[in-house]
Coordinates of C-alpha atoms in Angstrom, one line a residue:
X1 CA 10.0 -3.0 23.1
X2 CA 9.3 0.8 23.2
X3 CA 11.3 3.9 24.3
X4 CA 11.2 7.5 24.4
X5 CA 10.9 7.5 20.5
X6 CA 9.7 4.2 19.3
X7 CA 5.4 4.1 20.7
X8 CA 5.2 0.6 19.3
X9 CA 6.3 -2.4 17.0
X10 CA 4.0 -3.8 14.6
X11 CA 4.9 -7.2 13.1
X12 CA 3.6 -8.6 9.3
X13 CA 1.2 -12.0 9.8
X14 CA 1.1 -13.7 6.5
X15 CA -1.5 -13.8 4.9
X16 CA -2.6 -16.3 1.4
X17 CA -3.7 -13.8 -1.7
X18 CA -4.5 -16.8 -3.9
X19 CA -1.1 -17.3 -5.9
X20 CA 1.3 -16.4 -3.0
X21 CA 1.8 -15.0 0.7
X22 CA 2.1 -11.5 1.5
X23 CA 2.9 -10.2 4.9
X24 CA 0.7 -7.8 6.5
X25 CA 1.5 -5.2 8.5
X26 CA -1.9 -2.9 8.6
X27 CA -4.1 -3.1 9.8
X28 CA -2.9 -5.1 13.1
X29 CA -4.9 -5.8 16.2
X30 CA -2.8 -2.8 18.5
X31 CA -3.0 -0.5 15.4
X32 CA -5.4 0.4 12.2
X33 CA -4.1 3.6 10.8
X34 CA -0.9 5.8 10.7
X35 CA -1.5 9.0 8.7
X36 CA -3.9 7.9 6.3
X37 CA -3.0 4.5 6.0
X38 CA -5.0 1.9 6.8
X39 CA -3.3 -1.2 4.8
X40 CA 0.3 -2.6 4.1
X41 CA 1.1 -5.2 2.9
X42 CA 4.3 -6.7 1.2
X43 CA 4.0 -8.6 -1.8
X44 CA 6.8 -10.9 -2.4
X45 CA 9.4 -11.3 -3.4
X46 CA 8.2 -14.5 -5.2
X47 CA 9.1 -16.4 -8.6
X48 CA 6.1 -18.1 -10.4
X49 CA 7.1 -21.1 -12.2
X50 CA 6.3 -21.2 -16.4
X51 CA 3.0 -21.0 -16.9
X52 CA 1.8 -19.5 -13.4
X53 CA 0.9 -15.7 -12.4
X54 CA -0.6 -13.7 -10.7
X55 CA -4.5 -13.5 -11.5
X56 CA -6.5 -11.0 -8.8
X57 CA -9.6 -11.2 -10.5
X58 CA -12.4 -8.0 -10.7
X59 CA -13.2 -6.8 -7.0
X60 CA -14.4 -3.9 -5.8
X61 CA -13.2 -0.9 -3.5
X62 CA -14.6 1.9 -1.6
X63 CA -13.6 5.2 0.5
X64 CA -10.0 4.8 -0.1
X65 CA -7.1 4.9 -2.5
X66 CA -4.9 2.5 -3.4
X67 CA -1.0 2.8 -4.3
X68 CA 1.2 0.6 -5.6
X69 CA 5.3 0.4 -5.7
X70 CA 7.0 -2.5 -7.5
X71 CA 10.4 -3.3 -6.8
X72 CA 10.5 -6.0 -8.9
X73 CA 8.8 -7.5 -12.1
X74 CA 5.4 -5.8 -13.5
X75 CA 1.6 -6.0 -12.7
X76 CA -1.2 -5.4 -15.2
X77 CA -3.8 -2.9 -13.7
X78 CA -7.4 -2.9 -15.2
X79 CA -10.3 -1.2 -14.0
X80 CA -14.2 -0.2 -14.2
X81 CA -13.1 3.3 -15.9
X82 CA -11.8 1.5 -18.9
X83 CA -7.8 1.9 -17.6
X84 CA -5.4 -0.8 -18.7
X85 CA -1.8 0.2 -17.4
X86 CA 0.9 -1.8 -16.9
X87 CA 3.6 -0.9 -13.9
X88 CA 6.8 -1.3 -13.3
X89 CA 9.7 -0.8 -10.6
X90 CA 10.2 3.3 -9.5
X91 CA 6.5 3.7 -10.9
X92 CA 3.6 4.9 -9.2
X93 CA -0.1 3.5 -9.5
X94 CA -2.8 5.9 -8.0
X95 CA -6.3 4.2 -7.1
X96 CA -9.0 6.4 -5.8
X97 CA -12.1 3.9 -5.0
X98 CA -14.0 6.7 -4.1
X99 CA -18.0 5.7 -4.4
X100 CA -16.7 2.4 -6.1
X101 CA -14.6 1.3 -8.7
X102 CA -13.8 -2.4 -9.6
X103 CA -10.2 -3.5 -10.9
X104 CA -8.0 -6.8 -11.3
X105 CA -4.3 -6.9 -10.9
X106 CA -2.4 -9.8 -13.2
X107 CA 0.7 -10.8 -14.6
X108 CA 1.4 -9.2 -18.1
X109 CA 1.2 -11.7 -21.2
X110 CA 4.8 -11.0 -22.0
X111 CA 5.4 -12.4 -18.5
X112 CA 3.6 -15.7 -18.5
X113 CA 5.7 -18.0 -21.0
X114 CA 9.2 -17.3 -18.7
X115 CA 8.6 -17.4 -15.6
X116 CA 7.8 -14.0 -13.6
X117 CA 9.4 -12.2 -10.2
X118 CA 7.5 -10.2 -8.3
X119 CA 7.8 -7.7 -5.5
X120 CA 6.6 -4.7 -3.9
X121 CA 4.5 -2.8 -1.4
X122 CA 0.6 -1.9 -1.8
X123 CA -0.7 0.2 0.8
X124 CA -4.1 1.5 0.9
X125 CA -5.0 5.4 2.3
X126 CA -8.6 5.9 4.0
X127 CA -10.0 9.3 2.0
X128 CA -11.2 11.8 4.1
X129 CA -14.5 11.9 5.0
X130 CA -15.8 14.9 2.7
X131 CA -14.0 12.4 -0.2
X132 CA -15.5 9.5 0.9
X133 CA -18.0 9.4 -2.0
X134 CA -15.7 11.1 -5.0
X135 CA -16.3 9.8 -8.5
X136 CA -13.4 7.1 -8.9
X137 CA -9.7 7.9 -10.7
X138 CA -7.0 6.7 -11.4
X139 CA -3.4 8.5 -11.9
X140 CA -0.5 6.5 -13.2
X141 CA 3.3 8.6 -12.9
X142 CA 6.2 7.1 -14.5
X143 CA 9.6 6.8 -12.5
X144 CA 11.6 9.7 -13.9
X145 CA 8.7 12.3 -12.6
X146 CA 9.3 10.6 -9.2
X147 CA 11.6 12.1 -7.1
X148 CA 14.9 10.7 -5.4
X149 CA 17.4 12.6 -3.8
X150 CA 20.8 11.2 -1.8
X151 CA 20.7 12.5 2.0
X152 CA 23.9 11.6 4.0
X153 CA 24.4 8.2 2.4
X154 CA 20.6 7.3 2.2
X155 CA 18.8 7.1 -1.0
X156 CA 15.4 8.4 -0.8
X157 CA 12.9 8.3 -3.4
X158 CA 9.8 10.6 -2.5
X159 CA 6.7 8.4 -3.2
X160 CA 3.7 10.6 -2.1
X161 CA 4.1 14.1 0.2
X162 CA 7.2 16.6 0.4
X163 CA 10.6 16.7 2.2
X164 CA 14.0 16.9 1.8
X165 CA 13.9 19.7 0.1
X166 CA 11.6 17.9 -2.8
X167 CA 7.6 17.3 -3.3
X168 CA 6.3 13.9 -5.6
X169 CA 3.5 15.0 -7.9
X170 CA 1.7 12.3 -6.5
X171 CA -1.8 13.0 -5.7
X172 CA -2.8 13.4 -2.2
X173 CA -6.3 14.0 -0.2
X174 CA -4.7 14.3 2.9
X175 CA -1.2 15.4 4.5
X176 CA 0.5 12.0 3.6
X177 CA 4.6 11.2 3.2
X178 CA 5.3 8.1 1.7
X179 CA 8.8 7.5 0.9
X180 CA 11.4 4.2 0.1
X181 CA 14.4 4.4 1.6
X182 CA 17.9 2.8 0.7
X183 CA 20.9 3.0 3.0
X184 CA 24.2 2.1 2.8
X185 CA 26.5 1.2 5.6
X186 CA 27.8 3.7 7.2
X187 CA 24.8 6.0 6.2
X188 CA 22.4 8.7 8.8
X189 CA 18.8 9.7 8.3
X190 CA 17.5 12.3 10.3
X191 CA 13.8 12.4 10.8
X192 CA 12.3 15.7 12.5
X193 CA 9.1 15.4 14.0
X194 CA 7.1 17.4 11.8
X195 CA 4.8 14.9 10.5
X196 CA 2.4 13.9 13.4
X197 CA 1.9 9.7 12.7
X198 CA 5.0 8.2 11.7
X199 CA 6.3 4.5 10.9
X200 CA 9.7 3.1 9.1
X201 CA 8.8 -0.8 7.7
X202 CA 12.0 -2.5 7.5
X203 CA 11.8 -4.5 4.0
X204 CA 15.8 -6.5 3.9
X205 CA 18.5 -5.2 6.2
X206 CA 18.4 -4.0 9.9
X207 CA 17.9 -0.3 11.4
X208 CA 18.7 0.9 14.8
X209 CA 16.0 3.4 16.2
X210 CA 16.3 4.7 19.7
X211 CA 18.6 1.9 20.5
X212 CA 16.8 -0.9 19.0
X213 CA 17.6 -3.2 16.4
X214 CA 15.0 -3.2 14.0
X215 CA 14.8 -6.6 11.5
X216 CA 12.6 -7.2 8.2
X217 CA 9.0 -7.2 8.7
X218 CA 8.6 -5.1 11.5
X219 CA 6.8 -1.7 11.4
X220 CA 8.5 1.0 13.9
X221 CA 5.9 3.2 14.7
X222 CA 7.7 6.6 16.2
X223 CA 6.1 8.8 18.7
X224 CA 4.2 12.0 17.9
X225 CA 6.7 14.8 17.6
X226 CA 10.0 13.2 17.8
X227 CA 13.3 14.1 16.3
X228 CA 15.1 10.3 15.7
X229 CA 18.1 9.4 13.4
X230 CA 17.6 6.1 11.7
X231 CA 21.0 4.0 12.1
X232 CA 21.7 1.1 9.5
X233 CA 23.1 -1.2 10.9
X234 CA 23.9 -3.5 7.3
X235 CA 22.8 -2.6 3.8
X236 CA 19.1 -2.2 4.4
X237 CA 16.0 -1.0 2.1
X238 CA 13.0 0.5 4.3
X239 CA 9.5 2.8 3.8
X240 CA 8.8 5.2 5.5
X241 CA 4.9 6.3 5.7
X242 CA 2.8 8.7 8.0
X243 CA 0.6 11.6 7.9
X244 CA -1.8 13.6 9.5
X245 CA -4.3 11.2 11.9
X246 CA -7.5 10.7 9.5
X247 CA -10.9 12.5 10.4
X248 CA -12.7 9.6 12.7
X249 CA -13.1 6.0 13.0
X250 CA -12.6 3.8 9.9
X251 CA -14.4 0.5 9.5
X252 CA -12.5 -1.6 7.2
X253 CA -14.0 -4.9 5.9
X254 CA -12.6 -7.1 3.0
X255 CA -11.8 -4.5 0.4
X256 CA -14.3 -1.8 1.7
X257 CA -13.5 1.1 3.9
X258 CA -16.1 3.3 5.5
X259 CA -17.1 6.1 8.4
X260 CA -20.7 3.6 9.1
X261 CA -21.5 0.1 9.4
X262 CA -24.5 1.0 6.7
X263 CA -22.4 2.3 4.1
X264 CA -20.7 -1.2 4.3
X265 CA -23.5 -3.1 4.2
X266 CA -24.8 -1.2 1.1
X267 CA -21.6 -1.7 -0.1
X268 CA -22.2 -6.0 0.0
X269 CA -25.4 -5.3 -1.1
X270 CA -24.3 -3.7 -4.0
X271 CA -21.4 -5.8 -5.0
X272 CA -23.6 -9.2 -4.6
X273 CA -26.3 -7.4 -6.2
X274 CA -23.8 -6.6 -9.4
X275 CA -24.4 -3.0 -9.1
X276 CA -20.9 -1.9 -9.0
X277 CA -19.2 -1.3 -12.8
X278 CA -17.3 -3.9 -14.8
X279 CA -14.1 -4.0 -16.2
X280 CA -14.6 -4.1 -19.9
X281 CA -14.1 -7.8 -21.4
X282 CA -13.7 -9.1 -18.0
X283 CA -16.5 -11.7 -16.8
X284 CA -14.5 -12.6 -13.9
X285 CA -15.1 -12.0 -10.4
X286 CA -14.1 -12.1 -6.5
X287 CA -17.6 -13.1 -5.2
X288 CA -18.3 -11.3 -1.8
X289 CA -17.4 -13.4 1.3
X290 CA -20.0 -15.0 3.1
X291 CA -17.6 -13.9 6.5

């Protein structure tokens, strides 16, 4: 259902990662992008049993940034620059592909011999054009340089972009807000229209928006330019992402996001070929679909 303030509703397909489900929200068939970002999904919340974990093996990306949130448990990050970091809950992970980089994401050895929760959001931001082809980075910010403020009974916790009177250090290569939201009963949040491409993704809980009720694993995507208070209507945790609409079409295709169909293609080429970097000590690999 839409209305005068809600231009669409977006809802998660699962989708198998190799040791669990995740539910997908971008891209969908109605919608690739708000803002910057082209891919949501929701990892979790799931419990591996002793002796199972979570094993993403080397693969590569291109023309985009990746960003990770945990809200539960801990994920082991390596990558093709040499970067072995480990994050946790309230932390930020910072991924720019640019030209190419190559990581794996796994459960932490101190992890493996107890049994391991895990649960989060990873979302992936399409770089503009003129970034496309950056050298790869990666920026990891620890949870106190994060910033949270309390608005009217709502917790919110300033992942990437600025508002409420705060601004995350977070890197950004576009206007981008990126935010977690925790309300209480009882609690308001005001949204202005000032960001042009908006959408709430309702994690546990239930919102009202414009007179709907809003449930877990739907993405609300607001219309352009329009002033909306966000009712809970329980105890519910949320995100809240948007941004400026990206500069052109964006092809996306496995983990590869480009402006042409040729830049992909000498992206396959390239990863099949083993022309992209390794992780150091890692042998492993995603091979490249054949679909």
């Amino acid at each position: 259902m839409t209305t005068a303030a809600i231009a669409d509703v977006l809802t998660t397909r699962s989708r198998d990662v190799g040791d669990f489900d995740v539910r997908r929200a971008l891209p969908s068939a109605r919608r690739k992008l708000i803002g910057p970002f082209i891919f949501f999904d929701q990892m979790g919340p799931v419990t591996f049993e002793d002796g199972q974990a979570m094993d993403v093996r080397p693969h590569p990306h291109i023309g985009l940034a990746t960003v990770t949130w945990l809200t539960e448990g801990a994920l082991r990050h390596q990558d093709s620059l040499g970067v072995d970091q480990v994050i946790r809950p309230g932390e930020v992970n910072l991924m720019t592909a640019g030209r190419g980089i190559v990581h794996s994401e796994r459960t932490p050895a101190e992890a493996r011999d107890v049994g391991a929760t895990m649960a989060g959001i990873q979302t992936w931001l399409a770089l503009p054009r003129a970034l496309a082809e950056m050298e790869p980075a990666f920026d990891h910010y620890p949870a106190e340089a994060i910033p949270s403020v309390e608005i009217d009974g709502v917790q919110v916790t300033l992942i990437m972009g600025s508002g409420w009177g705060v601004t995350s250090p977070v890197k950004t290569y576009s206007e981008t807000l990126y935010a977690e939201l925790r309300c209480g009963v009882g609690s308001t949040l005001a949204l202005d229209g000032g960001v042009a491409e908006r959408a709430i993704y309702v994690l546990t809980g239930a919102l009202e928006i414009d007179g709907r009720r809003c449930e877990p694993g739907e993405m609300i995507v607001l219309e352009t330019g329009t002033s909306i208070d966000i009712l809970p209507l329980e105890a519910t945790h949320a995100f809240l992402i948007g941004g400026a609409p990206i500069d052109g079409e964006r092809i996306i295709w496995w983990n590869f996001v480009a402006s042409t169909a040729e830049r992909l293609e000498q992206a396959k080429a390239d990863w099949k070929g083993g022309r992209f970097p390794q992780v150091p000590n890692d042998a492993e690999y995603i091979p490249l679909p054949e679909r």
